[in-house]
Short mmCIF file of C-alpha atoms in Angstrom, two decimals:
data_model
loop_
_atom_site.label_atom_id
_atom_site.label_comp_id
_atom_site.label_asym_id
_atom_site.label_seq_id
_atom_site.Cartn_x
_atom_site.Cartn_y
_atom_site.Cartn_z
CA UNK A 124 -0.02 0.02 -0.11
CA UNK A 125 1.41 3.31 -1.07
CA UNK A 126 2.15 6.20 1.39
CA UNK A 127 -0.84 8.18 -0.04
CA UNK A 128 -3.21 5.39 0.92
CA UNK A 129 -1.79 5.24 4.42
CA UNK A 130 -2.30 8.88 4.75
CA UNK A 131 -6.03 8.46 3.90
CA UNK A 132 -6.42 5.48 6.32
CA UNK A 133 -9.88 4.10 6.43
CA UNK A 134 -11.29 6.96 4.32
CA UNK A 135 -9.73 5.26 1.05
CA UNK A 136 -9.66 1.42 1.32
CA UNK A 137 -8.69 0.89 -2.27
CA UNK A 138 -8.54 2.64 -5.64
CA UNK A 139 -11.87 2.56 -7.28
CA UNK A 140 -12.11 1.09 -10.63
CA UNK A 141 -12.20 3.56 -13.73
CA UNK A 142 -15.81 3.59 -14.76
CA UNK A 143 -17.95 5.11 -17.56
CA UNK A 144 -18.50 8.84 -17.18
CA UNK A 145 -22.21 8.28 -17.65
CA UNK A 146 -22.75 7.78 -14.06
CA UNK A 147 -20.91 11.04 -13.15
CA UNK A 148 -22.90 12.94 -15.79
CA UNK A 149 -26.23 11.63 -14.46
CA UNK A 150 -25.09 12.87 -10.96
CA UNK A 151 -24.81 16.41 -12.46
CA UNK A 152 -28.33 16.29 -13.77
CA UNK A 153 -31.53 16.88 -11.94
CA UNK A 154 -34.01 15.32 -14.39
CA UNK A 155 -32.94 11.57 -14.27
CA UNK A 156 -33.96 10.72 -10.51
CA UNK A 157 -37.37 12.44 -10.79
CA UNK A 158 -38.18 10.71 -14.16
CA UNK A 159 -37.03 7.30 -13.13
CA UNK A 160 -39.21 7.62 -9.80
CA UNK A 161 -42.21 8.65 -11.75
CA UNK A 162 -41.75 5.62 -14.23
CA UNK A 163 -41.15 3.38 -11.34
CA UNK A 164 -44.32 4.44 -9.35
CA UNK A 165 -46.37 3.95 -12.48
CA UNK A 166 -45.00 0.34 -12.72
CA UNK A 167 -45.82 -0.11 -8.90
CA UNK A 168 -49.24 1.29 -9.34
CA UNK A 169 -50.00 -1.23 -12.12
CA UNK A 170 -49.09 -4.00 -9.90
CA UNK A 171 -51.08 -2.56 -6.92
CA UNK A 172 -54.08 -2.14 -9.13
CA UNK A 173 -53.81 -5.73 -10.21
CA UNK A 174 -53.64 -6.90 -6.68
CA UNK A 175 -56.73 -4.83 -5.73
CA UNK A 176 -58.70 -6.32 -8.67
CA UNK A 177 -57.61 -9.83 -7.67
CA UNK A 178 -58.90 -9.24 -4.16
CA UNK A 179 -62.24 -8.04 -5.34
CA UNK A 180 -62.46 -11.09 -7.74
CA UNK A 181 -61.65 -13.51 -4.88
CA UNK A 182 -64.20 -11.96 -2.53
CA UNK A 183 -66.87 -12.10 -5.20
CA UNK A 184 -66.02 -15.75 -6.08
CA UNK A 185 -66.46 -16.57 -2.45
CA UNK A 186 -69.72 -14.67 -2.17
CA UNK A 187 -68.23 -12.47 0.57
CA UNK A 188 -70.23 -9.43 -0.07
CA UNK A 189 -70.26 -8.09 3.53
CA UNK A 190 -66.42 -7.65 3.29
CA UNK A 191 -66.81 -5.92 -0.11
CA UNK A 192 -69.35 -3.73 1.42
CA UNK A 193 -66.74 -2.75 4.27
CA UNK A 194 -63.95 -2.30 1.63
CA UNK A 195 -66.20 0.14 -0.31
CA UNK A 196 -66.72 2.23 2.93
CA UNK A 197 -63.02 2.16 3.45
CA UNK A 198 -62.44 3.38 -0.18
CA UNK A 199 -64.80 6.40 0.37
CA UNK A 200 -62.71 7.49 3.28
CA UNK A 201 -59.51 6.77 1.52
CA UNK A 202 -60.67 8.77 -1.52
CA UNK A 203 -60.97 11.89 0.61
CA UNK A 204 -57.46 11.31 2.03
CA UNK A 205 -55.96 10.67 -1.40
CA UNK A 206 -57.68 13.77 -2.90
CA UNK A 207 -56.29 15.95 -0.07
CA UNK A 208 -52.74 14.58 -0.56
CA UNK A 209 -52.85 15.17 -4.20
CA UNK A 210 -54.11 18.76 -4.04
CA UNK A 211 -51.52 19.68 -1.36
CA UNK A 212 -48.46 17.80 -2.59
CA UNK A 213 -47.78 20.04 -5.67
CA UNK A 214 -48.11 23.18 -3.75
CA UNK A 215 -45.89 21.73 -1.18
CA UNK A 216 -43.29 20.99 -3.80
CA UNK A 217 -43.34 24.46 -5.24
CA UNK A 218 -42.98 26.18 -1.83
CA UNK A 219 -40.14 23.97 -0.56
CA UNK A 220 -38.00 24.13 -3.70
CA UNK A 221 -38.59 27.89 -4.33
CA UNK A 222 -37.19 28.40 -0.88
CA UNK A 223 -34.25 26.10 -1.86
CA UNK A 224 -33.44 27.90 -5.11
CA UNK A 225 -33.24 31.21 -3.13
CA UNK A 226 -30.91 29.55 -0.65
CA UNK A 227 -28.75 28.12 -3.38
CA UNK A 228 -28.48 31.49 -4.95
CA UNK A 229 -27.39 33.11 -1.71
CA UNK A 230 -24.76 30.44 -1.26
CA UNK A 231 -23.33 30.88 -4.68
CA UNK A 232 -23.09 34.63 -4.07
CA UNK A 233 -21.38 34.31 -0.78
CA UNK A 234 -18.95 31.29 -1.52
CA UNK A 235 -18.45 30.85 -5.24
CA UNK A 236 -20.95 30.03 -8.12
CA UNK A 237 -19.37 26.47 -8.54
CA UNK A 238 -20.65 25.34 -5.16
CA UNK A 239 -24.02 25.14 -6.91
CA UNK A 240 -23.00 21.75 -8.26
CA UNK A 241 -22.68 20.35 -4.69
CA UNK A 242 -26.66 21.11 -4.35
CA UNK A 243 -27.34 19.60 -7.71
CA UNK A 244 -25.27 16.40 -6.87
CA UNK A 245 -26.78 15.92 -3.47
CA UNK A 246 -28.49 12.55 -3.24
CA UNK A 247 -30.91 13.61 -0.62
CA UNK A 248 -32.16 16.63 -2.55
CA UNK A 249 -32.78 14.44 -5.74
CA UNK A 250 -34.39 11.72 -3.63
CA UNK A 251 -36.73 14.23 -1.94
CA UNK A 252 -37.76 15.93 -5.20
CA UNK A 253 -38.24 12.36 -6.88
CA UNK A 254 -40.32 11.11 -4.12
CA UNK A 255 -42.49 14.24 -3.89
CA UNK A 256 -43.29 14.12 -7.53
CA UNK A 257 -43.75 10.31 -7.47
CA UNK A 258 -46.26 10.65 -4.69
CA UNK A 259 -48.17 13.33 -6.56
CA UNK A 260 -48.38 11.10 -9.61
CA UNK A 261 -49.47 8.24 -7.54
CA UNK A 262 -52.35 10.00 -6.14
CA UNK A 263 -53.61 11.01 -9.64
CA UNK A 264 -53.39 7.37 -10.65
CA UNK A 265 -55.17 6.09 -7.54
CA UNK A 266 -57.98 8.56 -8.10
CA UNK A 267 -58.69 7.13 -11.57
CA UNK A 268 -59.12 3.57 -9.76
CA UNK A 269 -62.09 4.41 -7.58
CA UNK A 270 -65.10 2.76 -8.86
CA UNK A 271 -68.36 4.56 -9.01
CA UNK A 272 -70.52 1.78 -8.35
CA UNK A 273 -71.92 1.56 -4.70
CA UNK A 274 -73.34 -2.02 -5.07
CA UNK A 275 -70.83 -4.74 -3.83
CA UNK A 276 -72.07 -7.16 -6.42
CA UNK A 277 -71.32 -4.61 -9.20
CA UNK A 278 -67.97 -3.18 -8.13
CA UNK A 279 -64.88 -4.41 -10.22
CA UNK A 280 -62.11 -2.85 -8.02
CA UNK A 281 -61.48 -1.22 -4.57
CA UNK A 282 -58.06 0.42 -4.36
CA UNK A 283 -57.30 -1.00 -1.11
CA UNK A 284 -53.49 -1.67 -1.74
CA UNK A 285 -53.10 1.46 -3.74
CA UNK A 286 -54.43 3.56 -0.79
CA UNK A 287 -52.00 1.98 1.62
CA UNK A 288 -49.26 2.54 -0.97
CA UNK A 289 -50.28 6.30 -1.11
CA UNK A 290 -50.17 6.61 2.61
CA UNK A 291 -46.67 5.00 2.71
CA UNK A 292 -45.42 7.29 0.13
CA UNK A 293 -46.74 10.23 2.18
CA UNK A 294 -44.84 9.03 5.25
CA UNK A 295 -41.61 8.52 3.18
CA UNK A 296 -42.04 12.00 1.86
CA UNK A 297 -42.32 13.56 5.32
CA UNK A 298 -39.22 11.56 6.40
CA UNK A 299 -37.29 12.82 3.43
CA UNK A 300 -38.51 16.32 3.86
CA UNK A 301 -36.95 16.40 7.47
CA UNK A 302 -33.61 14.93 5.96
CA UNK A 303 -33.66 17.38 3.07
CA UNK A 304 -34.10 20.49 5.40
CA UNK A 305 -31.09 19.05 7.51
CA UNK A 306 -28.98 18.53 4.54
CA UNK A 307 -29.68 22.00 2.94
CA UNK A 308 -28.93 23.63 6.28
CA UNK A 309 -25.65 21.94 6.34
CA UNK A 310 -24.81 22.92 2.80
CA UNK A 311 -25.58 26.47 3.68
CA UNK A 312 -22.66 26.32 6.13
CA UNK A 313 -19.27 27.14 4.75
CA UNK A 314 -17.46 24.45 6.80
CA UNK A 315 -19.62 21.80 5.39
CA UNK A 316 -19.23 23.01 1.91
CA UNK A 317 -15.41 23.17 2.17
CA UNK A 318 -15.59 19.55 3.62
CA UNK A 319 -17.65 18.37 0.80
CA UNK A 320 -15.09 19.89 -1.74
CA UNK A 321 -12.36 18.14 0.02
CA UNK A 322 -14.06 14.87 -0.03
CA UNK A 323 -14.87 15.10 -3.88
CA UNK A 324 -11.15 16.05 -4.32
CA UNK A 325 -10.04 13.04 -2.52
CA UNK A 326 -12.37 10.82 -4.42
CA UNK A 327 -10.73 12.06 -7.68
CA UNK A 328 -7.41 11.39 -6.49
CA UNK A 329 -8.23 7.85 -5.29
CA UNK A 330 -9.67 6.97 -8.67
CA UNK A 331 -6.51 7.75 -10.53
CA UNK A 332 -4.00 5.00 -10.99
CA UNK A 333 -0.72 5.10 -9.22
CA UNK A 334 2.07 5.03 -11.81
CA UNK A 335 4.43 2.08 -11.40
CA UNK A 336 7.21 3.74 -13.52
CA UNK A 337 7.52 7.13 -14.82
CA UNK A 338 9.79 5.74 -17.70
CA UNK A 339 6.68 4.25 -19.41
CA UNK A 340 5.56 7.71 -20.67
CA UNK A 341 8.93 8.74 -21.55
CA UNK A 342 9.56 5.73 -23.84
CA UNK A 343 6.64 6.49 -26.01
CA UNK A 344 8.86 8.26 -28.61
CA UNK A 345 7.49 10.46 -31.16
CA UNK A 346 3.77 10.60 -32.17
CA UNK A 347 3.01 8.61 -35.39
CA UNK A 348 -0.64 10.33 -35.75
CA UNK A 349 -2.72 13.04 -34.30
CA UNK A 350 -6.40 12.97 -33.67
CA UNK A 351 -8.02 16.54 -33.72
CA UNK A 352 -10.98 17.65 -31.76
CA UNK A 353 -13.99 17.61 -33.96
CA UNK A 354 -16.72 18.34 -31.60
CA UNK A 355 -18.15 21.53 -30.07
CA UNK A 356 -15.87 23.93 -28.28
CA UNK A 357 -15.98 23.70 -24.47
CA UNK A 358 -14.27 22.36 -21.30
CA UNK A 359 -12.73 18.91 -21.59
CA UNK A 360 -14.87 17.27 -18.82
CA UNK A 361 -13.62 13.78 -18.71
CA UNK A 362 -12.75 10.84 -21.23
CA UNK A 363 -14.08 7.18 -21.36
CA UNK A 364 -10.96 5.67 -19.91
CA UNK A 365 -12.06 1.97 -20.43
CA UNK A 366 -13.26 2.61 -23.96
CA UNK A 367 -10.13 4.37 -25.03
CA UNK A 368 -7.85 1.72 -23.46
CA UNK A 369 -9.89 -0.91 -25.40
CA UNK A 370 -9.55 0.96 -28.71
CA UNK A 371 -5.78 1.43 -28.23
CA UNK A 372 -5.22 -2.30 -27.48
CA UNK A 373 -7.44 -3.23 -30.39
CA UNK A 374 -5.20 -1.09 -32.79
CA UNK A 375 -1.94 -1.94 -31.04
CA UNK A 376 -1.10 1.65 -30.17
CA UNK A 377 -0.79 4.04 -27.18
CA UNK A 378 -2.95 7.05 -26.95
CA UNK A 379 -1.76 10.25 -25.11
CA UNK A 380 -4.33 12.70 -24.26
CA UNK A 381 -2.90 16.27 -25.07
CA UNK A 382 -5.12 18.77 -23.22
CA UNK A 383 -5.66 18.11 -19.47
CA UNK A 384 -8.99 17.59 -17.95
CA UNK A 385 -10.35 21.01 -17.40
CA UNK A 386 -8.83 22.68 -20.53
CA UNK A 387 -10.89 24.57 -22.90
CA UNK A 388 -10.69 22.94 -26.31
CA UNK A 389 -11.84 24.17 -29.84
CA UNK A 390 -12.42 22.24 -32.96
CA UNK A 391 -9.23 21.54 -34.94
CA UNK A 392 -6.89 21.51 -31.98
CA UNK A 393 -4.86 18.28 -31.34
CA UNK A 394 -6.85 16.09 -28.83
CA UNK A 395 -4.94 12.77 -28.91
CA UNK A 396 -1.48 11.83 -29.97
CA UNK A 397 -1.10 8.30 -31.23
CA UNK A 398 2.13 6.25 -30.71
CA UNK A 399 3.05 3.10 -32.53
CA UNK A 400 0.80 3.05 -35.43
CA UNK A 401 -1.94 4.88 -37.29
CA UNK A 402 -4.74 6.70 -35.67
CA UNK A 403 -8.09 4.83 -35.00
CA UNK A 404 -10.98 5.71 -36.89
CA UNK A 405 -13.37 8.27 -35.99
CA UNK A 406 -16.08 5.77 -35.39
CA UNK A 407 -13.89 3.80 -32.87
CA UNK A 408 -13.22 6.99 -30.86
CA UNK A 409 -17.01 8.00 -30.72
CA UNK A 410 -18.28 8.81 -27.26
CA UNK A 411 -14.80 8.68 -25.76
CA UNK A 412 -14.50 12.43 -25.10
CA UNK A 413 -16.84 14.67 -23.20
CA UNK A 414 -16.93 18.37 -23.71
CA UNK A 415 -19.17 20.61 -21.57
CA UNK A 416 -19.73 24.24 -20.52
CA UNK A 417 -17.98 23.88 -17.10
CA UNK A 418 -15.52 21.70 -15.20
CA UNK A 419 -16.53 18.78 -13.14
CA UNK A 420 -14.91 16.85 -10.22
CA UNK A 421 -14.76 13.70 -12.28
CA UNK A 422 -11.18 12.99 -13.31
CA UNK A 423 -10.17 16.77 -12.60
CA UNK A 424 -7.58 16.70 -9.93
CA UNK A 425 -7.19 20.38 -9.68
CA UNK A 426 -10.84 21.49 -9.67
CA UNK A 427 -11.24 21.00 -5.86
CA UNK A 428 -8.16 23.29 -5.22
CA UNK A 429 -9.57 25.82 -7.75
CA UNK A 430 -12.85 26.03 -5.67
CA UNK A 431 -11.01 26.22 -2.36
CA UNK A 432 -8.85 28.99 -3.68
CA UNK A 433 -12.03 30.81 -5.10
CA UNK A 434 -13.68 30.58 -1.62
CA UNK A 435 -10.80 31.98 0.24
CA UNK A 436 -10.28 34.82 -2.35
CA UNK A 437 -13.97 35.86 -1.94
CA UNK A 438 -13.61 35.61 1.81
CA UNK A 439 -10.66 38.01 1.76
CA UNK A 440 -12.29 40.52 -0.58
CA UNK A 441 -12.96 43.82 1.21
CA UNK A 442 -16.83 43.35 0.52
CA UNK A 443 -16.81 40.26 2.62
CA UNK A 444 -13.75 40.47 4.92
CA UNK A 445 -14.07 36.87 6.43
CA UNK A 446 -10.40 35.74 7.14
CA UNK A 447 -11.72 32.74 9.13
CA UNK A 448 -13.36 31.32 5.98
CA UNK A 449 -10.10 31.65 4.16
CA UNK A 450 -8.25 29.84 6.94
CA UNK A 451 -10.78 26.94 6.73
CA UNK A 452 -10.27 26.71 2.98
CA UNK A 453 -6.42 26.63 3.47
CA UNK A 454 -6.84 23.94 6.10
CA UNK A 455 -8.30 21.61 3.20
CA UNK A 456 -5.71 22.96 0.76
CA UNK A 457 -2.92 21.75 3.14
CA UNK A 458 -4.74 18.48 3.79
CA UNK A 459 -5.07 17.78 0.01
CA UNK A 460 -1.44 18.74 -0.79
CA UNK A 461 -0.23 16.67 2.01
CA UNK A 462 -2.09 13.58 0.85
CA UNK A 463 -0.32 13.95 -2.57
CA UNK A 464 2.97 14.89 -1.28
CA UNK A 465 4.57 11.63 -2.06
CA UNK A 466 2.41 10.58 -4.84
CA UNK A 467 3.66 10.55 -8.43
CA UNK A 468 1.94 13.15 -10.62
CA UNK A 469 2.34 14.72 -14.02
CA UNK A 470 0.75 11.63 -15.78
CA UNK A 471 -1.76 8.88 -15.09
CA UNK A 472 -0.93 5.66 -16.92
CA UNK A 473 -3.93 3.45 -17.81
CA UNK A 474 -3.08 -0.14 -18.58
CA UNK A 475 -4.98 -2.93 -20.37
CA UNK A 476 -5.53 -6.35 -18.96
CA UNK A 477 -2.01 -7.51 -20.11
CA UNK A 478 -0.52 -4.65 -18.25
CA UNK A 479 0.71 -2.69 -21.19
CA UNK A 480 0.20 1.09 -21.02
CA UNK A 481 -2.63 2.19 -23.50
CA UNK A 482 -3.54 5.67 -22.40
CA UNK A 483 -1.41 8.37 -20.96
CA UNK A 484 -3.49 11.23 -19.16
CA UNK A 485 -1.81 14.32 -18.21
CA UNK A 486 -2.45 15.48 -14.69
CA UNK A 487 -1.19 18.50 -12.82
CA UNK A 488 2.24 18.34 -11.42
CA UNK A 489 3.15 19.10 -7.89
CA UNK A 490 4.45 22.60 -8.53
CA UNK A 491 1.31 23.34 -10.44
CA UNK A 492 -0.94 22.16 -7.56
CA UNK A 493 1.02 24.08 -4.94
CA UNK A 494 0.81 27.20 -7.16
CA UNK A 495 -3.04 26.60 -7.57
CA UNK A 496 -3.52 26.35 -3.95
CA UNK A 497 -1.38 29.17 -2.55
CA UNK A 498 -0.69 31.83 -5.27
CA UNK A 499 -3.78 33.78 -5.45
CA UNK A 500 -4.52 33.41 -1.65
CA UNK A 501 -1.08 34.53 -0.90
CA UNK A 502 -1.60 37.76 -2.93
CA UNK A 503 -4.69 38.57 -0.93
CA UNK A 504 -3.41 37.50 2.46
CA UNK A 505 -1.32 40.41 3.14
CA UNK A 506 -3.01 42.68 5.67
CA UNK A 507 -4.70 39.68 7.30
CA UNK A 508 -2.35 38.21 9.90
CA UNK A 509 -4.81 35.40 10.60
CA UNK A 510 -4.32 34.13 7.13
CA UNK A 511 -0.58 34.73 6.66
CA UNK A 512 0.01 32.90 10.03
CA UNK A 513 -2.08 29.97 8.92
CA UNK A 514 -0.34 29.84 5.42
CA UNK A 515 3.05 29.79 6.97
CA UNK A 516 2.03 26.92 9.31
CA UNK A 517 0.71 24.90 6.33
CA UNK A 518 3.80 25.55 4.41
CA UNK A 519 5.94 24.39 7.29
CA UNK A 520 3.78 21.27 7.82
CA UNK A 521 4.11 20.30 4.05
CA UNK A 522 7.91 20.90 4.12
CA UNK A 523 8.06 18.26 6.72
CA UNK A 524 5.90 15.83 4.91
CA UNK A 525 7.13 15.94 1.28
CA UNK A 526 10.36 14.56 -0.13
CA UNK A 527 13.33 17.01 -0.60
CA UNK A 528 12.67 17.17 -4.39
CA UNK A 529 9.34 18.77 -3.87
CA UNK A 530 10.26 21.57 -1.27
CA UNK A 531 11.35 24.19 -3.78
CA UNK A 532 7.83 25.46 -4.68
CA UNK A 533 6.86 25.48 -0.91
CA UNK A 534 9.98 27.50 0.00
CA UNK A 535 9.35 29.82 -2.89
CA UNK A 536 5.82 30.62 -1.61
CA UNK A 537 7.16 31.01 1.95
CA UNK A 538 9.72 33.47 0.93
CA UNK A 539 7.33 35.44 -1.24
CA UNK A 540 4.84 35.58 1.61
CA UNK A 541 7.49 36.89 3.82
CA UNK A 542 8.66 39.53 1.47
CA UNK A 543 5.07 40.69 1.00
CA UNK A 544 4.43 40.96 4.69
CA UNK A 545 7.77 42.91 5.06
CA UNK A 546 6.65 45.46 2.49
CA UNK A 547 3.05 45.92 3.98
CA UNK A 548 3.91 45.99 7.64
CA UNK A 549 6.31 48.77 8.57
CA UNK A 550 6.41 48.09 12.36
CA UNK A 551 8.71 45.05 13.27
CA UNK A 552 6.30 43.77 15.87
CA UNK A 553 3.53 43.58 13.40
CA UNK A 554 5.80 41.84 10.85
CA UNK A 555 6.87 39.35 13.56
CA UNK A 556 3.35 38.70 14.56
CA UNK A 557 2.07 38.18 10.97
CA UNK A 558 4.89 35.86 10.22
CA UNK A 559 4.57 33.64 13.23
CA UNK A 560 3.10 30.19 12.10
CA UNK A 561 -0.08 29.31 13.70
CA UNK A 562 -2.39 26.34 12.67
CA UNK A 563 -5.38 28.38 13.81
CA UNK A 564 -4.33 31.59 12.48
CA UNK A 565 -4.90 33.68 15.64
CA UNK A 566 -6.62 30.91 17.68
#
């Protein structure tokens, strides 16, 4: 087990298998879960209706019309309840999620617009919305099942199972509503937002293969062919790793992704370099590259640091002036860099079943990650001793954790921060206070 895995302890038991980006794309949408729930509840309703019909037919076959008469009286009472649920559920959905949209807008303005993705990807939010809509659809379907006949001998169906199912869905909706409110309130708190960003970042790092030898990428030699980007312009969100590895293995070549995940690509620019043979056909490479309008966590190692840096920068702006939030963001920056401190970077090598490298995916190097985490925050930290003290403490901790060959960018940021504080603080006592390392900033 590598040092990086040991650092994560129980949080990361093993490296997850590289999967299709489809699941990640569905997590970034808000339509799939409600649609699936409404289709599922329709199927369940068809089964419940069949059970109700079977119960009525069995009672009529036995001549038990007294029980049928009792079921009819129950159906009248249940119809009033189902009607009330159906009329109130849609209003309830509108009020709840209108308030939620306002809360999301406030959070994006206070933290960073990119945190909206956390609300969209929230499982409890999607589950609540899906169950609410499914309950509303179920009430409409159940209302169509009530028989207008009052005679037990003429009735064909009594929605007994359907009514019980509706009540169960109402109970589930109330439970999810409580969980949804709790989750939404947690996501409104900056500490939980920062923790969620860190969790997503660690998940990305855990899913990337650990190179077993940096020489593999260097031995590729010169490219024998190039594959240009032929789709729409946009941000390179992710690539279908398993499919690209399979295509490269079939053609006996090695594919090297030229832009990094998160880069903006335009049509005609080189997308893949081919080593060891001709380029695969356009048909073979179909659906292997995903381009969108914004970056995602999936396969993007630097996106979490980008968001943490944005949160810290906004917190340090004169309009907000919240250094404690910047310190909380720096805590996670230091944690993430410490986890990657001894891990090979620069390229992720994806192999086929035979162990041969088939796809080389560029990832940010150590210096780039350090610069991403500290450069902009360092420029705004001057004048806030709480932030400078926390940054110095974090840099000192990283200097103790990383190997000697990775200390240069940390020492550079430490020296630049010291010079900036020297220029901004004329009093020696203020300079000494601002340059004293402290893991809590000023406690």
